[in-house]
Amino acid sequence: MSYDESPSPAPRRTSRTTLTIAIAALVPGAFAGWLIWQATGGSDDGGPARNTSASSPSAGSGEGLGSPGPEPRPAPSDSPSPSKPAPGDDGAPGDARPAPGEGPLAGRVVVIDPGHNPGNFKHTAEINKLVDIGTNRKECDTTGTAGNSGYTEAEFTADVSQRLRTLLRKEGATVKLTHENDRAWGPCVDERAEIGNKAKADAVISIHADGSAVGNRGFHVILPALVKSGGADTTKIVAPSRDLGERVAGNFVRTTGSAPSNYLGDDTGLDVRDDLGGLNLSTVPKVFIECGNMRDSKDIALLTSAEWRQKAAQGMADGISGFLKR
């Protein structure tokens, strides 16, 4: 999604060799996919090699809003339908899962935060209300962005979140969603953080798609910066959140074939920020993922593909599972 404020500066560029060694030590299997992509110099659509030079960043990524794009249209027919949560686990009754207490992730709690709510378009006064995010005050939420055809970020994030939930439940995890489009608008970014905190989640992932300039392609994972201001204190979650983010990024490359962002993160697929309430106010390991740029024709072709969205969910699930099994 995109913002009406400029993003925090990207972290200082480090040696590609040092980064490769560090992440490969954490996720050798997942990062192998990243290295294969780099070696071939291509992307999943058979296009030219990525641009490794620094590009102008988008208006931003995460919780805010730049240009929202066309008005939302009905969700595609291949999108999962929201369903009533089962007690203690926000899963659809039809989701396959192990017997209670079984599976490699049994006893683990994962919170999935689908970015934005499709009803936000009709509740601009409510979502423009400012909330305290520790470092400053920021809008409760935004509408998110959309592709030129009208496919909205909120539709995309709802679909991928439900796919991810099903995959994690199959491994025995207890999965909670911050919302399932079951409310008129919101929740606000501070409430989204509090949902993960109250659940004492072992991992939280907030799912988004960006709204950047044409030609800006690829995904990036946003990590919390060290923040200790007001009600925000990320001291204890910075390190585990980075571990989570690196695992998600490596597995996302491996399963989707998509490249790390060519406009943020110095080609690492990782970006550190201190201006997102969802991260600042979290007391449990949490990352954001921007899965692609909805304004680029090649990226939106992926984001609107049910097959690719399933791969995206699998990559996130593999990264989260690896983090929880470490």
Coordinates of C-alpha atoms in Angstrom, one line a residue:
M1 CA 0.0 0.0 0.0
S2 CA 1.1 3.5 -0.3
Y3 CA 1.4 6.6 1.9
D4 CA 0.9 10.3 2.0
E5 CA 4.1 10.6 4.0
S6 CA 7.6 9.7 2.9
P7 CA 9.0 6.4 4.2
S8 CA 11.8 6.3 6.7
P9 CA 15.2 6.1 5.0
A10 CA 16.2 2.6 4.1
P11 CA 18.8 1.0 6.4
R12 CA 22.4 1.6 5.5
R13 CA 23.5 -0.7 2.7
T14 CA 25.7 -3.6 3.8
S15 CA 27.9 -5.9 2.0
R16 CA 25.9 -8.4 -0.2
T17 CA 28.4 -11.1 0.8
T18 CA 27.9 -10.4 4.5
L19 CA 24.1 -10.3 4.1
T20 CA 24.1 -13.6 2.2
I21 CA 26.1 -15.4 4.8
A22 CA 24.0 -14.1 7.6
I23 CA 20.6 -15.0 6.1
A24 CA 21.8 -18.2 4.6
A25 CA 22.9 -19.3 8.1
L26 CA 19.3 -18.7 9.3
V27 CA 17.4 -20.2 6.4
P28 CA 19.6 -22.2 4.1
G29 CA 16.8 -24.0 2.3
A30 CA 14.7 -20.8 1.7
F31 CA 17.6 -18.6 0.9
A32 CA 18.8 -21.0 -1.8
G33 CA 15.8 -19.9 -3.8
W34 CA 16.9 -16.3 -3.5
L35 CA 20.4 -17.1 -4.6
I36 CA 19.0 -19.1 -7.6
W37 CA 17.0 -16.0 -8.6
Q38 CA 20.0 -13.8 -8.3
A39 CA 22.2 -16.2 -10.3
T40 CA 19.7 -16.3 -13.2
G41 CA 19.2 -12.5 -13.1
G42 CA 15.6 -12.9 -14.1
S43 CA 12.1 -13.0 -12.6
D44 CA 9.1 -15.3 -12.7
D45 CA 7.6 -13.6 -15.7
G46 CA 10.6 -14.1 -17.9
G47 CA 11.3 -10.4 -18.1
P48 CA 14.7 -8.6 -17.9
A49 CA 17.0 -8.8 -14.9
R50 CA 16.0 -6.5 -12.0
N51 CA 17.4 -3.1 -11.6
T52 CA 20.1 -3.2 -8.9
S53 CA 20.6 0.5 -8.8
A54 CA 18.8 2.6 -6.2
S55 CA 15.4 3.8 -7.5
S56 CA 13.2 6.5 -6.3
P57 CA 11.0 5.1 -3.5
S58 CA 7.3 5.0 -3.6
A59 CA 5.2 7.3 -1.5
G60 CA 5.7 4.6 1.1
S61 CA 4.5 1.3 2.4
G62 CA 2.5 -0.2 5.2
E63 CA -0.4 1.5 7.0
G64 CA -0.8 4.8 5.2
L65 CA -2.4 5.9 1.9
G66 CA -1.2 7.6 -1.2
S67 CA -3.5 7.6 -4.2
P68 CA -6.2 4.9 -3.4
G69 CA -6.8 4.0 -7.0
P70 CA -10.2 3.1 -8.5
E71 CA -13.2 2.4 -6.4
P72 CA -13.3 -1.2 -5.2
R73 CA -15.1 -3.8 -7.2
P74 CA -16.5 -7.2 -6.1
A75 CA -14.0 -9.8 -5.0
P76 CA -13.0 -12.3 -7.7
S77 CA -14.9 -15.6 -7.6
D78 CA -11.8 -17.6 -6.7
S79 CA -11.4 -15.7 -3.4
P80 CA -12.1 -17.6 -0.2
S81 CA -15.3 -16.5 1.5
P82 CA -15.1 -15.2 5.1
S83 CA -16.6 -17.6 7.5
K84 CA -17.5 -17.7 11.2
P85 CA -14.5 -18.3 13.4
A86 CA -14.2 -21.6 15.4
P87 CA -13.9 -21.1 19.2
G88 CA -10.4 -20.0 20.0
D89 CA -9.2 -20.1 16.5
D90 CA -10.2 -17.8 13.6
G91 CA -10.3 -20.6 11.1
A92 CA -13.0 -21.6 8.6
P93 CA -14.8 -24.8 9.8
G94 CA -13.8 -26.5 6.5
D95 CA -10.0 -25.9 7.0
A96 CA -8.1 -29.1 7.4
R97 CA -6.1 -29.3 10.6
P98 CA -4.5 -31.9 12.9
A99 CA -6.4 -33.1 16.0
P100 CA -6.1 -30.6 18.9
G101 CA -2.6 -30.6 20.4
E102 CA -1.0 -32.3 17.4
G103 CA 1.1 -31.0 14.5
P104 CA 4.5 -29.4 14.5
L105 CA 3.1 -26.0 15.5
A106 CA 0.7 -27.3 18.2
G107 CA 0.6 -24.8 21.0
R108 CA 1.8 -21.9 18.9
V109 CA -0.3 -18.8 18.2
V110 CA 0.0 -16.8 15.0
V111 CA -1.9 -13.6 14.3
I112 CA -2.5 -12.6 10.7
D113 CA -3.3 -8.9 10.1
P114 CA -5.0 -8.4 6.7
G115 CA -4.1 -4.9 5.7
H116 CA -7.1 -2.5 5.5
N117 CA -10.8 -3.1 5.3
P118 CA -12.9 -2.8 2.1
G119 CA -15.4 -0.7 4.1
N120 CA -12.8 2.0 4.9
F121 CA -13.7 3.8 1.6
K122 CA -17.1 4.6 3.2
H123 CA -15.8 5.7 6.6
T124 CA -13.1 8.2 5.9
A125 CA -14.0 10.4 8.9
E126 CA -13.5 7.4 11.3
I127 CA -10.3 6.2 9.7
N128 CA -8.8 9.7 9.6
K129 CA -9.0 10.0 13.4
L130 CA -5.5 10.2 14.8
V131 CA -4.1 7.6 17.2
D132 CA -0.9 7.5 19.2
I133 CA 1.8 5.2 17.8
G134 CA 4.5 6.1 20.3
T135 CA 6.7 8.2 18.0
N136 CA 3.9 10.5 16.8
R137 CA 0.1 10.5 16.1
K138 CA -1.1 8.9 12.9
E139 CA -4.4 8.1 11.0
C140 CA -6.4 5.2 12.5
D141 CA -6.2 3.4 9.2
T142 CA -6.4 4.1 5.5
T143 CA -8.3 2.7 2.5
G144 CA -5.1 1.1 1.1
T145 CA -4.3 1.1 -2.6
A146 CA -5.7 -0.6 -5.7
G147 CA -4.8 -1.7 -9.2
N148 CA -5.9 0.2 -12.2
S149 CA -8.6 -2.3 -12.9
G150 CA -10.2 -1.7 -9.4
Y151 CA -8.8 -4.8 -7.6
T152 CA -8.1 -3.5 -4.1
E153 CA -5.4 -4.1 -1.6
A154 CA -8.1 -5.0 0.9
E155 CA -9.4 -7.8 -1.4
F156 CA -5.9 -9.1 -1.9
T157 CA -5.0 -9.1 1.7
A158 CA -8.2 -10.8 2.8
D159 CA -7.7 -13.6 0.2
V160 CA -4.0 -14.3 1.1
S161 CA -4.7 -14.1 4.8
Q162 CA -7.3 -16.8 4.6
R163 CA -5.0 -19.0 2.5
L164 CA -2.2 -18.5 5.0
R165 CA -4.5 -19.3 7.9
T166 CA -5.5 -22.7 6.3
L167 CA -1.8 -23.6 5.8
L168 CA -0.8 -22.8 9.3
R169 CA -3.8 -24.6 10.8
K170 CA -2.7 -27.7 8.9
E171 CA 0.5 -27.6 10.9
G172 CA -1.4 -27.4 14.2
A173 CA -1.1 -23.6 14.9
T174 CA -3.8 -21.6 16.5
V175 CA -4.5 -18.8 14.1
K176 CA -6.2 -15.5 14.8
L177 CA -7.1 -12.8 12.3
T178 CA -7.4 -9.1 13.3
H179 CA -10.5 -8.9 11.2
E180 CA -12.3 -10.8 8.4
N181 CA -14.1 -8.0 6.7
D182 CA -16.7 -8.6 9.4
R183 CA -16.8 -5.0 10.6
A184 CA -17.8 -1.7 8.8
W185 CA -14.3 -0.3 9.0
G186 CA -10.9 -0.7 10.7
P187 CA -9.6 -1.8 13.1
C188 CA -7.3 1.1 13.8
V189 CA -3.5 0.4 13.7
D190 CA -3.2 0.5 17.5
E191 CA -6.0 -2.0 17.9
R192 CA -4.4 -4.3 15.3
A193 CA -1.2 -4.3 17.4
E194 CA -3.1 -4.9 20.6
I195 CA -4.8 -7.9 19.1
G196 CA -1.5 -9.6 18.7
N197 CA -0.3 -8.5 22.1
K198 CA -3.3 -9.8 23.9
A199 CA -3.1 -13.1 22.1
K200 CA 0.5 -13.4 23.2
A201 CA 1.2 -14.4 19.7
D202 CA 4.4 -16.2 18.9
A203 CA 4.5 -14.4 15.5
V204 CA 2.4 -11.8 13.8
I205 CA 2.4 -10.9 10.1
S206 CA 0.6 -7.9 8.5
I207 CA -0.1 -8.5 4.8
H208 CA -0.1 -5.7 2.3
A209 CA 0.5 -4.7 -1.3
D210 CA 2.1 -1.5 -2.4
G211 CA 0.9 1.4 -4.6
S212 CA 4.2 2.7 -6.1
A213 CA 5.3 4.0 -9.5
V214 CA 5.1 1.9 -12.6
G215 CA 8.4 0.0 -13.0
N216 CA 8.8 -0.4 -9.3
R217 CA 8.5 -4.1 -8.8
G218 CA 9.0 -6.9 -6.2
F219 CA 8.2 -7.5 -2.6
H220 CA 9.7 -6.3 0.6
V221 CA 9.3 -7.2 4.3
I222 CA 9.2 -4.4 6.8
L223 CA 10.9 -4.9 10.1
P224 CA 10.5 -2.9 13.3
A225 CA 13.2 -0.3 14.2
L226 CA 14.4 0.1 17.7
V227 CA 11.8 2.5 19.2
K228 CA 11.4 3.5 22.8
S229 CA 9.0 6.5 22.9
G230 CA 5.7 7.1 24.6
G231 CA 3.8 3.8 24.7
A232 CA 6.1 2.2 22.1
D233 CA 9.0 0.0 23.1
T234 CA 10.3 -2.5 20.5
T235 CA 13.5 -3.3 22.5
K236 CA 12.5 -7.0 23.0
I237 CA 11.1 -7.7 19.5
V238 CA 13.6 -6.2 17.1
A239 CA 15.9 -9.2 17.0
P240 CA 13.2 -11.9 16.8
S241 CA 11.2 -9.9 14.3
R242 CA 14.3 -9.6 12.0
D243 CA 14.7 -13.4 12.2
L244 CA 11.0 -13.8 11.3
G245 CA 11.3 -11.3 8.5
E246 CA 14.4 -12.9 7.0
R247 CA 12.8 -16.3 7.0
V248 CA 9.6 -15.0 5.4
A249 CA 11.6 -13.1 2.7
G250 CA 13.8 -16.1 1.8
N251 CA 10.8 -18.5 1.6
F252 CA 8.7 -16.0 -0.4
V253 CA 11.4 -15.9 -3.1
R254 CA 11.6 -19.6 -3.2
T255 CA 7.9 -20.3 -3.5
T256 CA 6.8 -17.4 -5.7
G257 CA 9.9 -16.7 -7.8
S258 CA 9.3 -13.0 -7.2
A259 CA 12.3 -10.7 -6.8
P260 CA 13.0 -8.5 -3.8
S261 CA 12.0 -4.9 -4.3
N262 CA 14.0 -2.9 -6.8
Y263 CA 13.0 0.4 -5.1
L264 CA 13.3 -0.2 -1.4
G265 CA 15.6 -2.3 0.8
D266 CA 18.8 -2.1 -1.2
D267 CA 17.9 -5.3 -3.1
T268 CA 17.6 -7.3 0.2
G269 CA 13.8 -7.4 0.4
L270 CA 14.1 -6.0 3.9
D271 CA 13.2 -2.5 5.1
V272 CA 13.4 -1.1 8.7
R273 CA 10.9 1.5 9.8
D274 CA 9.9 3.4 12.9
D275 CA 6.8 5.1 11.7
L276 CA 4.3 2.2 11.6
G277 CA 2.0 1.9 14.6
G278 CA 1.4 -1.8 13.9
L279 CA 5.1 -2.4 14.6
N280 CA 5.9 0.3 17.1
L281 CA 3.1 -0.8 19.5
S282 CA 3.7 -4.6 19.1
T283 CA 5.2 -6.4 22.1
V284 CA 5.5 -9.7 20.1
P285 CA 7.6 -10.5 17.0
K286 CA 5.9 -8.9 14.0
V287 CA 6.6 -8.0 10.4
F288 CA 4.8 -6.4 7.5
I289 CA 5.0 -7.8 4.0
E290 CA 4.4 -5.8 0.8
C291 CA 3.8 -8.6 -1.7
G292 CA 4.1 -6.5 -4.9
N293 CA 3.2 -3.2 -6.5
M294 CA -0.4 -3.0 -7.6
R295 CA 0.3 -0.1 -10.0
D296 CA 2.8 -2.1 -12.1
S297 CA 1.3 -4.2 -14.9
K298 CA 3.6 -7.1 -14.3
D299 CA 3.2 -7.2 -10.5
I300 CA -0.6 -6.8 -10.6
A301 CA -0.8 -9.7 -13.0
L302 CA 0.7 -11.8 -10.3
L303 CA -1.3 -10.3 -7.4
T304 CA -4.6 -11.1 -9.3
S305 CA -3.6 -14.7 -10.0
A306 CA -5.1 -17.2 -7.5
E307 CA -2.3 -19.6 -8.2
W308 CA 0.3 -17.0 -7.4
R309 CA -1.6 -15.9 -4.2
Q310 CA -1.5 -19.5 -3.0
K311 CA 2.3 -19.5 -3.6
A312 CA 2.6 -16.3 -1.7
A313 CA 0.7 -17.7 1.2
Q314 CA 2.8 -20.8 1.2
G315 CA 6.0 -18.7 1.3
M316 CA 4.8 -16.8 4.3
A317 CA 3.7 -20.1 6.0
D318 CA 7.0 -21.7 5.4
G319 CA 8.8 -18.7 6.8
I320 CA 6.6 -18.5 9.9
S321 CA 6.9 -22.2 10.5
G322 CA 10.6 -22.1 10.2
F323 CA 10.8 -19.3 12.7
L324 CA 8.5 -21.1 15.2
K325 CA 10.4 -24.3 14.9
R326 CA 13.8 -22.8 15.4

